[in-house]
Every structure is written in C-alpha cells, then in structure tokens.
C-alpha cells in the first residue's frame, strides 16, 4: 500500500473534489462554461497541472517500494525531470488537458487502493469513479481534443451544461453522504 487512505477519507476527498468541480457549473453556468471553453488551450494552467503531476510522480518514484525494479529508480529519477522539461518545451497543444489526464491517472490509484478488500457494495461508488478517471485520463493524455469537443458540445446549451454539472454535484454529494454514514 502506498497511500494508506481509508475508504472514508478517499470518499470525502473525491466527494469534495466533485462538488468543487460541479457547483460552479450549476450556480453560474454561463461563466463556468465560458471559462471551460478556454481551459484546453491554457498554457498557464497546463504548466500548473503538469508541475503538480510531476511533483506527485517524483514523490511516488522516490518513496514507493519497487521490488525487483528498484534498480530502475535512479535512471527514472533522472529521466523524469528531463521529460518534464521536454514536455513543457515541445508540447504546446492542449498541455492543460494532457496534464489533467495524468493527474486523473495518478488520482485513481489511491481511490482503488482504499476500496481494496472492502466488501460493502457502496465501495463501488469510489471504484466506479476511479475507473472513470482512468478511462478519461487515458483518452485525454492521448487524444486531448476530445475534452475540447466535449466542452464545446456541453456548453452549447445552458440546460445541458447545468444538467451535466448537476450529475457531478449529485455524485459528489452521494459520496459524501456515504463517507459519513457507511464507511
């Protein structure tokens, strides 16, 4: 185990994240849709998100048990900063989306680990969210224009934007309720 998070803690973090992401779209849909239209090509947000992903990956690489692959730790610790600098230098298109995809992939592991060997059916709320993060992360890292297209489609009509964000808010609220009552 890398993170040692309880299912309750993971559900609280995930629920708060979903509420934080979805509430602006429900409360002020026009402004949030406009802001999200600019997100995929934002170089500054891409730098911030990629730096967060780099620091998280660096921490994981330097602290986790690698078993028989421990001989690769040093080359990877050297290669990771080089890769970070090269990505910042040469990846100009959709850097924010790619970095968000990497963060989604990194965030899925603690969620899955917290639900591991738990037998209550409500753990599937956290597990399903983790697998959604994995699938979205894989697509956004390799095909970032899909998020741009999804945002464009969602933001074309305000009722559609509000309803999609309301689903995110409801899922986050359900996670929080289960975190405080079941886990």
mmCIF file of C-alpha atoms in Angstrom:
data_model
loop_
_atom_site.group_PDB
_atom_site.id
_atom_site.type_symbol
_atom_site.label_atom_id
_atom_site.label_comp_id
_atom_site.label_asym_id
_atom_site.label_seq_id
_atom_site.Cartn_x
_atom_site.Cartn_y
_atom_site.Cartn_z
ATOM 1 C CA UNK A 1 0.000 0.000 0.000
ATOM 2 C CA UNK A 2 1.314 3.377 -0.968
ATOM 3 C CA UNK A 3 -1.195 5.885 0.385
ATOM 4 C CA UNK A 4 -2.801 4.236 3.446
ATOM 5 C CA UNK A 5 -6.093 6.085 2.948
ATOM 6 C CA UNK A 6 -9.260 4.738 4.464
ATOM 7 C CA UNK A 7 -12.303 4.393 2.263
ATOM 8 C CA UNK A 8 -13.962 7.173 4.233
ATOM 9 C CA UNK A 9 -11.079 9.594 3.627
ATOM 10 C CA UNK A 10 -10.902 8.745 -0.072
ATOM 11 C CA UNK A 11 -14.675 9.212 -0.440
ATOM 12 C CA UNK A 12 -14.509 12.565 1.362
ATOM 13 C CA UNK A 13 -11.719 13.817 -0.912
ATOM 14 C CA UNK A 14 -13.455 12.533 -4.039
ATOM 15 C CA UNK A 15 -16.828 13.955 -2.992
ATOM 16 C CA UNK A 16 -15.363 17.363 -2.190
ATOM 17 C CA UNK A 17 -13.485 17.385 -5.498
ATOM 18 C CA UNK A 18 -16.663 16.580 -7.427
ATOM 19 C CA UNK A 19 -18.588 19.277 -5.566
ATOM 20 C CA UNK A 20 -15.817 21.779 -6.222
ATOM 21 C CA UNK A 21 -15.837 20.944 -9.924
ATOM 22 C CA UNK A 22 -19.613 20.754 -10.409
ATOM 23 C CA UNK A 23 -21.009 23.562 -8.266
ATOM 24 C CA UNK A 24 -19.720 26.455 -10.403
ATOM 25 C CA UNK A 25 -21.444 24.901 -13.422
ATOM 26 C CA UNK A 26 -24.745 24.757 -11.537
ATOM 27 C CA UNK A 27 -24.547 28.124 -9.768
ATOM 28 C CA UNK A 28 -23.077 30.253 -12.571
ATOM 29 C CA UNK A 29 -23.357 28.219 -15.755
ATOM 30 C CA UNK A 30 -22.582 30.950 -18.264
ATOM 31 C CA UNK A 31 -19.320 31.999 -16.603
ATOM 32 C CA UNK A 32 -18.131 28.456 -15.943
ATOM 33 C CA UNK A 33 -18.921 27.316 -19.494
ATOM 34 C CA UNK A 34 -17.027 30.303 -20.860
ATOM 35 C CA UNK A 35 -14.051 29.579 -18.604
ATOM 36 C CA UNK A 36 -14.037 25.893 -19.506
ATOM 37 C CA UNK A 37 -14.012 26.768 -23.220
ATOM 38 C CA UNK A 38 -10.600 28.392 -22.639
ATOM 39 C CA UNK A 39 -9.216 25.620 -20.404
ATOM 40 C CA UNK A 40 -7.899 23.128 -23.014
ATOM 41 C CA UNK A 41 -5.508 25.628 -24.601
ATOM 42 C CA UNK A 42 -4.471 27.419 -21.398
ATOM 43 C CA UNK A 43 -0.685 27.286 -21.245
ATOM 44 C CA UNK A 44 -0.539 28.660 -17.671
ATOM 45 C CA UNK A 45 -2.974 26.065 -16.298
ATOM 46 C CA UNK A 46 -1.125 23.403 -18.251
ATOM 47 C CA UNK A 47 2.109 24.422 -16.553
ATOM 48 C CA UNK A 48 0.493 24.359 -13.109
ATOM 49 C CA UNK A 49 -1.210 20.990 -13.629
ATOM 50 C CA UNK A 50 1.850 19.400 -15.218
ATOM 51 C CA UNK A 51 4.032 20.648 -12.368
ATOM 52 C CA UNK A 52 1.620 19.102 -9.865
ATOM 53 C CA UNK A 53 1.693 15.818 -11.790
ATOM 54 C CA UNK A 54 5.498 15.971 -11.978
ATOM 55 C CA UNK A 55 5.875 16.565 -8.229
ATOM 56 C CA UNK A 56 3.394 13.795 -7.417
ATOM 57 C CA UNK A 57 5.210 11.383 -9.753
ATOM 58 C CA UNK A 58 8.585 12.375 -8.337
ATOM 59 C CA UNK A 59 7.349 11.776 -4.798
ATOM 60 C CA UNK A 60 5.904 8.393 -5.771
ATOM 61 C CA UNK A 61 9.048 7.343 -7.577
ATOM 62 C CA UNK A 62 11.308 8.311 -4.702
ATOM 63 C CA UNK A 63 9.233 6.747 -1.897
ATOM 64 C CA UNK A 64 7.404 3.699 -3.198
ATOM 65 C CA UNK A 65 8.650 0.140 -2.915
ATOM 66 C CA UNK A 66 9.666 -1.038 -6.374
ATOM 67 C CA UNK A 67 10.705 -4.592 -5.560
ATOM 68 C CA UNK A 68 12.762 -6.164 -8.321
ATOM 69 C CA UNK A 69 12.601 -2.950 -10.334
ATOM 70 C CA UNK A 70 14.417 -0.890 -7.693
ATOM 71 C CA UNK A 71 17.491 -0.737 -9.936
ATOM 72 C CA UNK A 72 15.431 1.465 -12.279
ATOM 73 C CA UNK A 73 14.756 4.077 -9.581
ATOM 74 C CA UNK A 74 17.864 6.192 -10.218
ATOM 75 C CA UNK A 75 17.503 6.355 -14.043
ATOM 76 C CA UNK A 76 13.816 7.188 -13.658
ATOM 77 C CA UNK A 77 14.587 9.910 -11.104
ATOM 78 C CA UNK A 78 16.989 11.400 -13.635
ATOM 79 C CA UNK A 79 14.666 10.924 -16.618
ATOM 80 C CA UNK A 80 11.506 12.301 -15.019
ATOM 81 C CA UNK A 81 12.720 15.928 -14.685
ATOM 82 C CA UNK A 82 14.220 15.762 -18.180
ATOM 83 C CA UNK A 83 10.889 14.531 -19.551
ATOM 84 C CA UNK A 84 9.062 17.275 -17.631
ATOM 85 C CA UNK A 85 11.250 19.978 -19.169
ATOM 86 C CA UNK A 86 10.953 18.469 -22.654
ATOM 87 C CA UNK A 87 7.159 18.289 -22.408
ATOM 88 C CA UNK A 88 6.992 21.918 -21.305
ATOM 89 C CA UNK A 89 9.273 22.900 -24.171
ATOM 90 C CA UNK A 90 7.775 20.898 -27.028
ATOM 91 C CA UNK A 91 4.144 20.073 -26.179
ATOM 92 C CA UNK A 92 2.231 23.242 -26.937
ATOM 93 C CA UNK A 93 -1.144 21.844 -27.937
ATOM 94 C CA UNK A 94 -3.606 21.001 -25.166
ATOM 95 C CA UNK A 95 -0.997 20.844 -22.409
ATOM 96 C CA UNK A 96 -3.644 21.511 -19.748
ATOM 97 C CA UNK A 97 -5.792 18.595 -20.922
ATOM 98 C CA UNK A 98 -2.841 16.213 -21.078
ATOM 99 C CA UNK A 99 -1.688 17.251 -17.598
ATOM 100 C CA UNK A 100 -5.215 16.830 -16.243
ATOM 101 C CA UNK A 101 -5.276 13.335 -17.759
ATOM 102 C CA UNK A 102 -2.025 12.489 -15.985
ATOM 103 C CA UNK A 103 -3.435 13.765 -12.698
ATOM 104 C CA UNK A 104 -6.576 11.671 -13.213
ATOM 105 C CA UNK A 105 -4.425 8.590 -13.725
ATOM 106 C CA UNK A 106 -2.434 9.361 -10.586
ATOM 107 C CA UNK A 107 -5.588 10.054 -8.539
ATOM 108 C CA UNK A 108 -7.258 6.786 -9.470
ATOM 109 C CA UNK A 109 -4.757 4.620 -7.591
ATOM 110 C CA UNK A 110 -5.479 5.906 -4.068
ATOM 111 C CA UNK A 111 -9.207 5.547 -4.718
ATOM 112 C CA UNK A 112 -8.828 1.938 -5.841
ATOM 113 C CA UNK A 113 -6.429 1.159 -3.023
ATOM 114 C CA UNK A 114 -8.844 2.500 -0.406
ATOM 115 C CA UNK A 115 -11.655 0.263 -1.712
ATOM 116 C CA UNK A 116 -9.429 -2.825 -1.955
ATOM 117 C CA UNK A 117 -10.665 -5.758 0.159
ATOM 118 C CA UNK A 118 -13.738 -3.853 1.314
ATOM 119 C CA UNK A 119 -16.920 -5.857 0.969
ATOM 120 C CA UNK A 120 -19.742 -3.356 1.318
ATOM 121 C CA UNK A 121 -21.442 -2.732 -2.020
ATOM 122 C CA UNK A 122 -21.262 1.036 -1.557
ATOM 123 C CA UNK A 123 -17.488 0.867 -2.123
ATOM 124 C CA UNK A 124 -18.368 0.616 -5.799
ATOM 125 C CA UNK A 125 -19.180 4.343 -5.793
ATOM 126 C CA UNK A 126 -15.492 5.039 -5.225
ATOM 127 C CA UNK A 127 -14.339 2.237 -7.524
ATOM 128 C CA UNK A 128 -16.533 3.356 -10.425
ATOM 129 C CA UNK A 129 -15.242 6.907 -10.043
ATOM 130 C CA UNK A 130 -11.660 5.600 -10.119
ATOM 131 C CA UNK A 131 -12.255 3.682 -13.335
ATOM 132 C CA UNK A 132 -13.960 6.687 -14.923
ATOM 133 C CA UNK A 133 -10.865 8.725 -14.023
ATOM 134 C CA UNK A 134 -8.626 6.068 -15.588
ATOM 135 C CA UNK A 135 -10.564 5.921 -18.844
ATOM 136 C CA UNK A 136 -10.845 9.704 -19.121
ATOM 137 C CA UNK A 137 -7.185 10.115 -18.205
ATOM 138 C CA UNK A 138 -6.055 7.680 -20.883
ATOM 139 C CA UNK A 139 -8.152 9.383 -23.538
ATOM 140 C CA UNK A 140 -7.154 12.909 -22.524
ATOM 141 C CA UNK A 141 -3.436 12.145 -22.490
ATOM 142 C CA UNK A 142 -3.519 10.536 -25.927
ATOM 143 C CA UNK A 143 -6.399 12.420 -27.597
ATOM 144 C CA UNK A 144 -6.812 15.745 -25.753
ATOM 145 C CA UNK A 145 -9.020 17.278 -28.423
ATOM 146 C CA UNK A 146 -11.826 15.030 -27.146
ATOM 147 C CA UNK A 147 -12.159 17.144 -23.995
ATOM 148 C CA UNK A 148 -12.285 20.302 -26.109
ATOM 149 C CA UNK A 149 -15.050 18.772 -28.212
ATOM 150 C CA UNK A 150 -16.923 17.562 -25.108
ATOM 151 C CA UNK A 151 -16.753 21.022 -23.535
ATOM 152 C CA UNK A 152 -17.944 22.581 -26.790
ATOM 153 C CA UNK A 153 -20.864 20.167 -27.022
ATOM 154 C CA UNK A 154 -21.800 20.566 -23.339
ATOM 155 C CA UNK A 155 -21.531 24.334 -23.351
ATOM 156 C CA UNK A 156 -23.665 24.845 -26.444
ATOM 157 C CA UNK A 157 -26.830 24.946 -24.353
ATOM 158 C CA UNK A 158 -27.096 26.163 -20.772
ATOM 159 C CA UNK A 159 -29.634 23.489 -19.684
ATOM 160 C CA UNK A 160 -27.301 20.768 -20.939
ATOM 161 C CA UNK A 161 -24.354 22.364 -19.114
ATOM 162 C CA UNK A 162 -26.311 22.693 -15.876
ATOM 163 C CA UNK A 163 -27.659 19.133 -16.041
ATOM 164 C CA UNK A 164 -24.210 17.614 -16.619
ATOM 165 C CA UNK A 165 -22.756 19.606 -13.754
ATOM 166 C CA UNK A 166 -25.724 18.687 -11.569
ATOM 167 C CA UNK A 167 -24.934 15.000 -12.150
ATOM 168 C CA UNK A 168 -21.376 15.640 -10.948
ATOM 169 C CA UNK A 169 -22.673 17.514 -7.876
ATOM 170 C CA UNK A 170 -25.159 14.755 -7.031
ATOM 171 C CA UNK A 171 -22.482 12.060 -7.343
ATOM 172 C CA UNK A 172 -20.170 14.075 -5.091
ATOM 173 C CA UNK A 173 -22.941 14.605 -2.544
ATOM 174 C CA UNK A 174 -23.772 10.888 -2.550
ATOM 175 C CA UNK A 175 -20.109 10.077 -1.981
ATOM 176 C CA UNK A 176 -20.008 12.470 0.975
ATOM 177 C CA UNK A 177 -23.194 11.035 2.455
ATOM 178 C CA UNK A 178 -21.823 7.502 2.204
ATOM 179 C CA UNK A 179 -18.465 8.641 3.583
ATOM 180 C CA UNK A 180 -20.100 9.915 6.754
ATOM 181 C CA UNK A 181 -22.759 7.235 7.162
ATOM 182 C CA UNK A 182 -21.419 3.944 5.758
ATOM 183 C CA UNK A 183 -17.626 3.911 5.682
#
